[in-house]
Amino acid sequence: MTASYDVIVIGSGAAGLTAALALAETRRVLVLAKGSLTGGSTAWAQGGIAAVLDAGDTFEDHIRDTMIAGAGLNRLETVEFVIENAPASIARLIDLGVPFNMDRDTLHLTREGGHSHRRIVHVDDATGWAVQEALLRAAEANPNVTMLPGRACIDLITGRNAAKYSGSGRVWGVYALDEATGKVEAHVARATVLATGGAGRVYQFSTAPRGATGDGIAMAWRAGCRVSNMEMMQFHPTCLYNLETKNFLITEAVRGEGGHLINPSTGERYMAKYDPERMELAPRDIVARANDDQIKRFGLDYVHLDISHQPAEFVKAHFPNIDEKLTSLGIDMTKEPIPVVPAQHYTCGGVLIGLDARTDLPGLWAAGECTESGLHGANRLASNSLLECFVFGEAAASDILAAWDEMDDPPAIREWDESRVTDSDEEVVIKQNWTEIRRMMWNYVGIVRTTKRLERAAHRIDLLAQEIEDYYGSFRVTTDLIELRNLHQCADLIVKSALKRHESRGLHYILDYPETDPVARDTVLIP
Ligand code: FAD
Ligand code: SIN
């Protein structure tokens, strides 16, 4: 089947649906999503969305906090663009019906690490779910938006098989696997927006959902887009340590509302040693490294996050969902500390885009966690990510609409060729390689790095390349195979980028180069 719409949006999270709704004012939009429409990170976001909304706060302060967290690698024009557009984004979400918490007649603002001011709007401790629901409601009600879940996109359709970022590979849509029928369809349009989220699942321990396998980053790279700063992988300091529930986040707002980090063996509130001024509210890279250091130095399984000194009603009112989850696991956060460990959380690098959300390829725009827009630099400031999705989702839509008349209609596109593949009889290969990549990335390309470990990782990735490509070339695609190929591609991009950076900066902390260079430079990989 070849379906034709004006614009294809790949991804139904905050970035994709924001773009789709803005485009749908005049264009027919097709939204494709792997698995369910709520399968991305957006639905899982807890803490909230950062925006300057309080009279005592300023854009300058938010910009400064973002640049400090980002260790100077951020692009100032992007930081200004996003932060100055934040209040308008929040206003649009309120119009869509997102029920943000109120403090009498003003929005309640919570606090998170690295923010010099209370500036996080939120819906209890489940902001993402409320945002996802509101965006989906609006998209479902819009006759110009068609949403197809259960479509795992495989590769972008390019005018030529672009090998360089020269702009020669005009994008005309995407080949996608219909997960229900097993058939591959070509979806064709004048413009395509990538909004596929991050690559967190490349690590063994991650707060991200199962589908965060970097598909958009890998597809864009194969089509000919540059990617940048892929070594900047953010680890969240406080993921619940529990043998049954492996990736449940304990929001940074718990520390924002007074939670302490304690060494369970010594009882010490150890952040005083690592960042005496900001303590538990230091930027995430510092707190995650401190937790990692305590765990390794004392041979611990976890550290403690303790908010039990706050009144029980306060804790329950601020964190109802976390409280409910912990209670179901036998932990009473109002009375006892929560066992936590660091885990991969956010992909700061990605497909390089400009302020108009354009990628290197004509016909292809990108927004959200799959991109490197210049906002986050070497470390994302808490709650700046959903904000980036809203601002760049809008930016992509307005640029596409402005460029509409200059764009040609798509040419005839060849159907997916399955003549040389058969059904796989060795699914175990996928499972084995997937597990191997994730464990290797955790052990060799984690919070603290060395050149030797990165080189070992590069060697393993090279060895796996042939096996995965042979498998991909021989068997009918499945979602697992598509994801494995992309995970491997992203692992390769992360390790290559990490090996190129000969300094420690933000999230890239490497023992062989402990100093930070005087000048901040992006790591840009060219296909
Ligand atoms: P996502 O929401 O991840 O959506 C990706 C979409 O792409 C999905 O629909 C998915 O199905 C689709 N997709 C992926 N691959 C394919 C494919 N091959 N084919 C078709 N479709 C595909 N940020 C904040 O600012 N504040 C927070 O409080 C916050 N809390 C967080 C808590 C957790 C536990 C996590 C994991 C992240 C949190 N973040 C937070 C980060 C934030 O949630 C994400 O960065 C953001 O939601 C990303 O949105 P997105 O639209 O770019 O991608
Ligand atoms: C959190 O709630 O701690 C996550 C916030 C974020 O990732 O921005």
XYZ file of C-alpha atoms and ligand atoms in Angstrom:
588
model
C 0.000 0.000 0.000
C 1.286 3.488 -0.763
C -0.499 6.128 1.295
C -0.056 9.764 0.464
C -0.427 12.662 2.921
C 0.958 16.186 2.920
C 3.303 15.587 5.842
C 4.467 12.467 7.681
C 5.360 12.783 11.356
C 7.267 9.834 12.806
C 6.538 9.667 16.533
C 3.522 10.420 18.713
C 5.272 11.933 21.753
C 5.468 15.596 22.749
C 7.542 16.641 19.728
C 5.619 14.675 17.100
C 2.118 15.594 18.234
C 3.029 19.257 18.743
C 4.269 19.386 15.150
C 1.264 17.427 13.868
C -1.282 19.708 15.544
C 0.381 22.870 14.254
C 0.632 21.440 10.716
C -2.959 20.224 10.766
C -4.258 23.773 10.704
C -3.819 23.616 6.909
C -2.246 20.265 5.960
C -3.203 16.576 6.100
C -0.836 14.886 8.491
C -0.028 11.208 9.016
C 1.469 10.303 12.410
C 3.272 6.947 12.559
C 4.242 5.331 15.857
C 5.997 2.135 16.795
C 3.842 0.094 19.187
C 1.195 2.110 21.005
C 0.617 5.861 20.699
C 1.740 6.297 24.324
C 4.896 4.206 24.046
C 7.472 7.031 24.075
C 9.218 8.784 26.963
C 6.703 11.625 27.009
C 4.099 9.564 28.840
C 6.683 8.681 31.484
C 7.897 12.185 32.314
C 7.489 12.963 35.977
C 9.020 16.237 37.177
C 7.569 18.780 34.779
C 8.371 21.535 32.298
C 10.739 24.443 32.934
C 9.530 27.954 32.125
C 10.035 31.445 33.489
C 6.611 32.252 34.921
C 7.349 33.791 38.279
C 7.808 37.544 38.680
C 11.086 37.044 40.570
C 12.567 34.821 37.836
C 14.131 35.975 34.557
C 14.956 34.578 31.114
C 18.580 35.509 31.819
C 18.622 33.265 34.901
C 17.072 30.318 33.067
C 19.526 30.820 30.191
C 22.454 30.992 32.602
C 21.354 27.842 34.477
C 20.975 25.986 31.174
C 24.455 27.040 30.008
C 26.053 26.155 33.360
C 24.475 22.680 33.326
C 25.495 22.289 29.664
C 29.131 23.120 30.524
C 29.263 25.830 27.884
C 28.668 23.460 24.963
C 25.161 24.843 24.372
C 24.491 27.173 21.416
C 23.381 30.440 22.951
C 20.946 31.337 20.156
C 19.114 28.030 20.666
C 19.019 28.415 24.433
C 17.552 31.925 24.069
C 15.073 30.763 21.416
C 13.714 27.894 23.535
C 13.607 29.686 26.870
C 11.961 32.805 25.489
C 9.299 30.635 23.825
C 8.595 28.630 26.994
C 5.754 30.717 28.452
C 3.869 30.554 25.116
C 4.309 26.765 25.041
C 2.866 26.439 28.537
C -0.063 28.674 27.552
C -0.816 26.372 24.571
C -0.751 23.324 26.842
C -3.174 25.008 29.230
C -5.428 25.721 26.237
C -5.257 22.017 25.372
C -6.475 21.229 28.880
C -3.314 20.097 30.696
C -4.330 20.356 34.385
C -1.148 21.847 35.837
C -1.012 22.043 39.646
C -2.037 25.420 41.007
C -1.039 27.359 44.084
C -4.269 29.308 44.688
C -4.648 31.192 41.372
C -1.089 30.843 40.041
C 0.735 27.820 38.670
C 2.575 25.811 41.316
C 6.295 25.800 40.516
C 8.574 23.098 41.838
C 12.350 23.017 41.890
C 14.914 20.666 40.369
C 18.695 20.328 40.241
C 20.662 23.083 38.503
C 17.755 25.576 38.604
C 18.492 28.715 40.609
C 14.756 29.348 40.942
C 11.459 27.487 41.315
C 10.335 27.274 37.677
C 8.960 23.786 36.949
C 5.260 23.542 36.118
C 3.904 20.066 36.734
C 0.893 17.810 37.108
C 1.654 16.092 40.429
C 4.541 13.721 39.728
C 3.114 12.465 36.409
C 3.369 15.499 34.138
C 4.188 13.538 31.010
C 1.062 11.410 31.159
C -1.148 14.499 31.445
C 0.642 16.146 28.503
C 0.496 12.990 26.375
C -3.229 12.582 27.032
C -4.026 16.201 26.180
C -2.031 16.080 22.924
C -3.615 12.770 21.905
C -7.102 14.075 22.657
C -6.495 17.083 20.422
C -4.972 14.980 17.634
C -7.838 12.463 17.729
C -10.346 15.280 17.455
C -8.590 16.864 14.475
C -9.893 15.650 11.083
C -6.587 16.575 9.434
C -4.597 14.182 11.627
C -4.486 10.438 10.965
C -2.596 8.354 13.509
C -1.311 4.880 12.743
C 0.175 3.085 15.746
C 1.928 -0.259 15.267
C 4.157 1.053 12.471
C 7.887 0.535 13.016
C 9.701 2.786 10.572
C 12.716 1.144 8.974
C 14.430 3.664 6.719
C 13.782 7.044 5.196
C 12.971 7.122 1.507
C 15.567 9.305 -0.159
C 15.745 10.685 -3.691
C 19.135 9.108 -4.041
C 20.949 6.753 -1.770
C 22.653 9.689 -0.117
C 26.029 8.853 1.328
C 27.076 12.407 2.166
C 25.364 15.236 3.988
C 25.613 17.177 0.747
C 21.873 17.647 0.589
C 21.571 15.342 -2.402
C 19.285 12.899 -0.605
C 15.868 14.588 -0.759
C 13.582 12.768 1.699
C 10.157 11.664 0.462
C 8.833 9.707 3.439
C 9.597 6.404 5.088
C 9.334 2.633 4.788
C 7.478 1.238 7.785
C 6.695 -2.251 9.029
C 3.027 -2.830 9.851
C 3.584 -4.709 13.090
C 0.213 -6.489 12.823
C 0.500 -7.833 9.267
C 4.282 -8.045 8.916
C 4.097 -6.123 5.613
C 6.349 -3.164 4.804
C 4.594 -0.070 3.436
C 6.002 3.025 1.747
C 4.516 6.219 3.265
C 5.162 9.151 0.988
C 4.829 12.927 1.468
C 6.327 16.282 0.587
C 7.726 16.716 4.087
C 8.758 14.319 6.866
C 9.288 15.144 10.549
C 11.373 12.831 12.712
C 10.250 12.830 16.340
C 11.350 9.378 17.420
C 12.831 10.117 20.861
C 16.123 8.985 22.368
C 18.433 5.977 22.372
C 18.423 5.193 26.108
C 17.869 1.481 25.648
C 21.367 1.169 24.256
C 22.291 0.908 27.974
C 21.502 -2.033 30.232
C 19.962 0.218 32.903
C 17.796 3.070 31.676
C 14.737 4.975 32.844
C 13.544 5.144 29.224
C 10.768 2.965 27.773
C 11.449 -0.216 25.801
C 11.152 1.518 22.405
C 13.850 4.156 23.031
C 16.235 2.498 20.608
C 17.489 5.535 18.684
C 15.625 4.577 15.488
C 15.309 8.140 14.192
C 18.946 8.967 14.837
C 20.057 5.805 13.047
C 17.638 6.341 10.124
C 18.775 9.938 9.660
C 22.447 8.926 9.830
C 21.965 6.196 7.212
C 20.122 8.676 4.973
C 23.007 11.152 5.167
C 22.432 13.516 8.125
C 25.167 14.638 10.477
C 24.754 13.742 14.147
C 26.440 15.518 16.993
C 27.442 15.173 20.646
C 26.336 11.551 20.893
C 28.843 10.991 23.712
C 26.681 13.229 25.933
C 24.468 10.550 27.487
C 22.682 11.712 30.604
C 22.440 9.418 33.612
C 19.731 10.218 36.145
C 21.025 9.959 39.712
C 17.914 8.381 41.219
C 16.340 5.383 39.545
C 14.623 3.013 41.982
C 16.788 0.030 42.922
C 14.432 -2.916 42.867
C 15.022 -6.358 41.439
C 11.488 -6.602 39.981
C 10.941 -3.024 38.803
C 14.061 -2.184 36.855
C 13.458 1.266 35.396
C 11.231 3.308 37.684
C 12.389 6.909 38.048
C 12.295 8.765 41.360
C 11.865 12.324 40.169
C 14.470 14.975 40.850
C 11.641 16.976 42.411
C 11.983 14.704 45.481
C 15.369 16.353 46.014
C 13.843 19.674 44.961
C 11.365 19.358 47.810
C 14.041 18.527 50.386
C 15.164 14.904 49.815
C 18.671 13.971 51.035
C 21.126 11.477 49.574
C 22.576 9.223 52.263
C 25.217 6.509 52.236
C 23.364 3.497 53.724
C 26.509 2.050 55.233
C 27.927 5.198 56.914
C 24.736 7.269 57.252
C 26.612 10.232 55.746
C 24.826 12.920 53.675
C 27.669 12.754 51.180
C 26.802 15.474 48.618
C 28.607 17.891 50.946
C 31.836 16.342 49.670
C 31.023 16.676 45.977
C 29.182 19.995 45.711
C 28.999 21.667 49.143
C 27.022 24.652 47.900
C 24.308 23.035 45.793
C 24.336 19.632 47.568
C 21.528 17.390 46.198
C 20.462 20.126 43.779
C 23.732 20.203 41.847
C 23.335 19.432 38.096
C 22.572 15.837 37.276
C 26.012 14.839 35.991
C 27.585 15.791 39.328
C 24.965 14.001 41.455
C 24.993 10.881 39.230
C 28.799 10.683 39.455
C 28.642 11.149 43.230
C 26.132 8.281 43.572
C 28.234 6.100 41.279
C 31.351 6.929 43.296
C 29.693 6.061 46.632
C 28.324 2.785 45.261
C 31.710 1.740 43.846
C 33.857 3.019 46.720
C 31.759 1.352 49.463
C 30.780 -1.744 47.475
C 27.076 -0.851 47.784
C 24.127 -2.021 45.690
C 22.440 1.390 46.028
C 22.382 4.671 47.940
C 19.460 6.096 49.901
C 17.211 8.984 48.929
C 15.433 10.137 52.057
C 12.508 12.554 52.257
C 10.963 10.978 55.374
C 11.875 14.079 57.458
C 9.147 16.014 55.585
C 5.554 15.701 56.900
C 3.813 12.600 55.504
C 0.908 14.660 54.050
C 3.393 16.902 52.199
C 5.169 13.883 50.672
C 1.927 12.163 49.681
C 0.484 15.353 48.205
C 3.574 16.094 46.104
C 4.391 12.571 44.957
C 1.161 10.554 44.853
C 2.192 8.261 41.987
C 5.647 7.523 43.332
C 4.157 6.890 46.769
C 1.623 4.487 45.284
C 4.268 2.608 43.308
C 6.632 2.351 46.279
C 3.823 1.253 48.595
C 3.023 -1.562 46.153
C 6.653 -2.656 46.522
C 6.547 -2.467 50.324
C 8.445 0.843 50.692
C 6.881 3.663 52.730
C 8.674 6.826 51.543
C 7.083 8.867 54.322
C 8.876 6.739 56.914
C 11.953 5.211 55.292
C 14.579 6.021 52.651
C 14.237 4.904 49.024
C 17.041 2.732 47.562
C 18.273 4.354 44.326
C 20.965 3.923 41.642
C 21.970 6.016 38.628
C 20.588 4.898 35.247
C 20.738 6.200 31.679
C 18.003 8.792 31.268
C 18.359 11.145 28.309
C 20.157 11.350 24.951
C 21.592 14.873 24.672
C 23.140 14.267 21.243
C 21.309 13.438 18.026
C 20.438 14.626 14.544
C 21.875 18.092 14.018
C 19.154 20.693 13.438
C 18.905 24.460 13.110
C 16.437 26.832 14.758
C 13.983 25.993 11.956
C 14.257 22.256 12.872
C 15.734 21.532 9.425
C 18.182 18.633 9.138
C 20.896 18.338 6.496
C 18.487 16.694 4.051
C 15.815 18.604 2.125
C 12.360 17.353 2.992
C 13.420 16.187 6.478
C 12.798 18.077 9.713
C 13.420 16.756 13.237
C 12.365 17.705 16.766
C 12.669 16.477 20.344
C 15.002 13.988 21.936
C 16.226 12.532 18.623
C 17.896 15.869 17.818
C 20.899 17.921 18.837
C 19.515 21.439 18.661
C 22.167 23.152 20.767
C 19.887 23.521 23.794
C 21.414 20.984 26.154
C 25.136 21.126 25.356
C 27.144 18.722 27.494
C 24.336 18.078 29.998
C 20.603 18.741 29.912
C 19.139 20.878 32.651
C 16.201 19.112 34.319
C 12.793 19.655 32.678
C 14.215 21.463 29.647
C 13.484 18.501 27.427
C 9.704 18.510 27.102
C 10.063 22.226 26.550
C 12.436 21.601 23.640
C 9.852 19.212 22.125
C 7.121 21.874 22.177
C 9.287 24.686 20.830
C 10.919 22.663 18.049
C 7.699 20.809 17.179
C 6.178 24.236 16.500
C 9.324 25.437 14.707
C 9.291 22.437 12.350
C 5.626 22.991 11.539
C 5.957 26.703 10.849
C 9.026 26.194 8.651
C 7.294 23.449 6.636
C 4.219 25.622 6.161
C 6.361 28.595 5.114
C 8.296 26.458 2.602
C 5.219 24.596 1.329
C 4.860 26.200 -2.090
C 8.516 25.700 -2.949
C 8.355 21.947 -2.342
C 7.617 19.492 -5.157
C 5.127 16.648 -4.949
C 6.741 13.266 -4.336
C 7.791 11.151 -7.322
C 6.743 7.501 -7.751
C 8.442 5.467 -5.042
C 9.527 1.869 -5.456
C 7.910 -0.697 -3.202
C 9.893 -2.485 -0.485
C 11.770 -5.450 -1.960
C 11.372 -8.708 -0.042
C 12.381 -11.029 -2.843
C 15.708 -12.035 -1.289
C 14.763 -12.581 2.342
C 13.099 -15.394 4.273
C 11.570 -15.741 7.735
C 14.175 -15.926 10.459
C 14.819 -19.267 12.075
C 17.281 -17.882 14.615
C 15.597 -15.211 16.743
C 18.145 -16.013 19.449
C 20.747 -14.033 17.478
C 18.738 -10.842 18.033
C 18.360 -11.426 21.754
C 22.019 -12.319 22.204
C 23.299 -9.252 20.315
C 20.823 -6.882 21.972
C 21.894 -8.064 25.457
C 25.557 -7.937 24.554
C 25.395 -4.350 23.253
C 23.484 -3.060 26.278
C 25.720 -4.727 28.839
C 28.879 -3.680 27.021
C 27.697 -0.046 26.773
C 26.887 0.003 30.497
C 30.244 -1.448 31.508
C 32.536 0.272 28.986
C 30.785 3.523 27.996
C 29.072 4.501 31.260
C 29.254 7.342 33.757
C 33.060 7.307 34.131
C 35.030 6.413 30.994
C 38.569 5.484 29.966
C 40.098 5.380 26.487
C 40.957 1.716 26.933
C 37.377 0.750 27.733
C 36.049 2.871 24.856
C 38.454 1.117 22.477
C 37.295 -2.270 23.735
C 33.702 -1.182 23.096
C 34.601 0.004 19.569
C 36.181 -3.379 18.856
C 33.099 -5.290 20.056
C 30.808 -3.047 18.009
C 32.891 -3.690 14.876
C 32.684 -7.440 15.425
C 28.895 -7.297 15.794
C 28.445 -5.132 12.679
C 28.881 -7.904 10.140
C 26.659 -10.343 12.014
C 23.820 -7.840 12.324
C 24.038 -6.673 8.694
C 24.121 -10.296 7.451
C 21.059 -11.062 9.526
C 19.277 -7.910 8.329
C 20.112 -8.769 4.714
C 18.851 -12.347 4.968
C 15.622 -12.268 6.963
C 12.247 -10.503 6.901
C 12.283 -7.485 9.194
C 10.648 -7.564 12.611
C 10.482 -4.726 15.133
C 13.155 -6.461 17.219
C 15.497 -6.670 14.243
C 14.862 -3.044 13.252
C 15.637 -1.973 16.813
C 18.745 -4.123 17.111
C 20.166 -2.634 13.904
C 19.473 0.876 15.229
C 20.791 0.199 18.732
C 24.006 -1.068 17.185
C 24.212 1.999 14.952
C 23.710 4.332 17.911
C 26.241 2.459 20.064
C 28.750 2.953 17.263
C 27.977 6.697 17.035
C 28.241 7.114 20.837
C 31.596 5.340 21.075
C 33.046 7.111 18.021
C 31.998 10.473 19.484
C 33.384 9.610 22.926
C 36.728 8.625 21.416
C 36.910 11.947 19.582
C 36.511 14.102 22.701
C 39.875 14.477 24.435
C 38.626 16.329 27.498
C 36.111 15.864 30.315
C 33.073 18.071 29.922
C 29.606 17.708 31.416
C 28.379 14.167 30.930
C 31.553 12.994 29.208
C 33.880 12.228 32.101
C 37.023 10.384 30.997
C 39.887 9.565 33.344
C 42.560 9.930 30.637
C 41.538 13.549 29.973
C 40.273 14.947 33.286
C 40.604 18.628 32.302
C 38.081 20.731 30.377
C 39.411 22.499 27.269
C 39.178 26.299 27.341
C 37.079 26.255 24.155
C 33.893 24.157 23.869
C 33.543 22.250 20.584
C 30.726 20.019 19.346
C 31.590 16.473 18.272
C 30.040 16.335 14.821
C 30.058 13.041 12.899
C 29.632 13.199 9.129
C 28.230 10.095 7.346
P 9.083 10.328 22.782
O 8.086 10.859 23.699
O 10.043 9.327 23.316
O 8.279 9.689 21.578
C 8.931 8.973 20.558
C 7.890 8.500 19.582
O 8.549 7.971 18.434
C 7.005 7.393 20.116
O 5.699 7.593 19.654
C 7.587 6.153 19.471
O 6.648 5.115 19.290
C 8.010 6.706 18.134
N 9.027 5.921 17.447
C 10.289 5.622 17.860
N 10.905 4.863 16.933
C 10.014 4.692 15.929
C 10.039 3.996 14.711
N 11.104 3.301 14.299
N 8.934 4.024 13.938
C 7.823 4.691 14.316
N 7.740 5.377 15.454
C 8.832 5.364 16.251
N 11.730 15.675 30.437
C 11.269 16.817 30.993
O 11.402 17.899 30.397
N 10.641 16.793 32.201
C 10.462 15.648 32.899
O 9.891 15.657 33.984
C 10.968 14.440 32.359
N 10.845 13.275 33.042
C 11.254 12.117 32.447
C 11.039 10.894 33.096
C 11.396 9.709 32.482
C 11.165 8.396 33.188
C 11.997 9.731 31.193
C 12.401 8.452 30.507
C 12.224 10.938 30.551
C 11.856 12.131 31.152
N 12.043 13.355 30.525
C 11.585 14.499 31.093
C 12.538 13.406 29.156
C 11.352 13.572 28.204
O 10.273 12.775 28.662
C 11.698 13.157 26.801
O 12.908 13.735 26.408
C 10.614 13.607 25.832
O 9.359 13.132 26.263
C 10.914 13.107 24.442
O 9.793 13.371 23.636
P 9.857 13.038 22.102
O 8.575 13.486 21.517
O 11.125 13.545 21.514
O 9.958 11.432 22.065
C 12.709 14.077 36.808
O 11.533 14.223 37.094
O 13.631 13.933 37.613
C 13.054 14.056 35.374
C 13.088 15.442 34.901
C 13.776 15.478 33.601
O 14.257 14.463 33.113
O 13.853 16.574 33.055
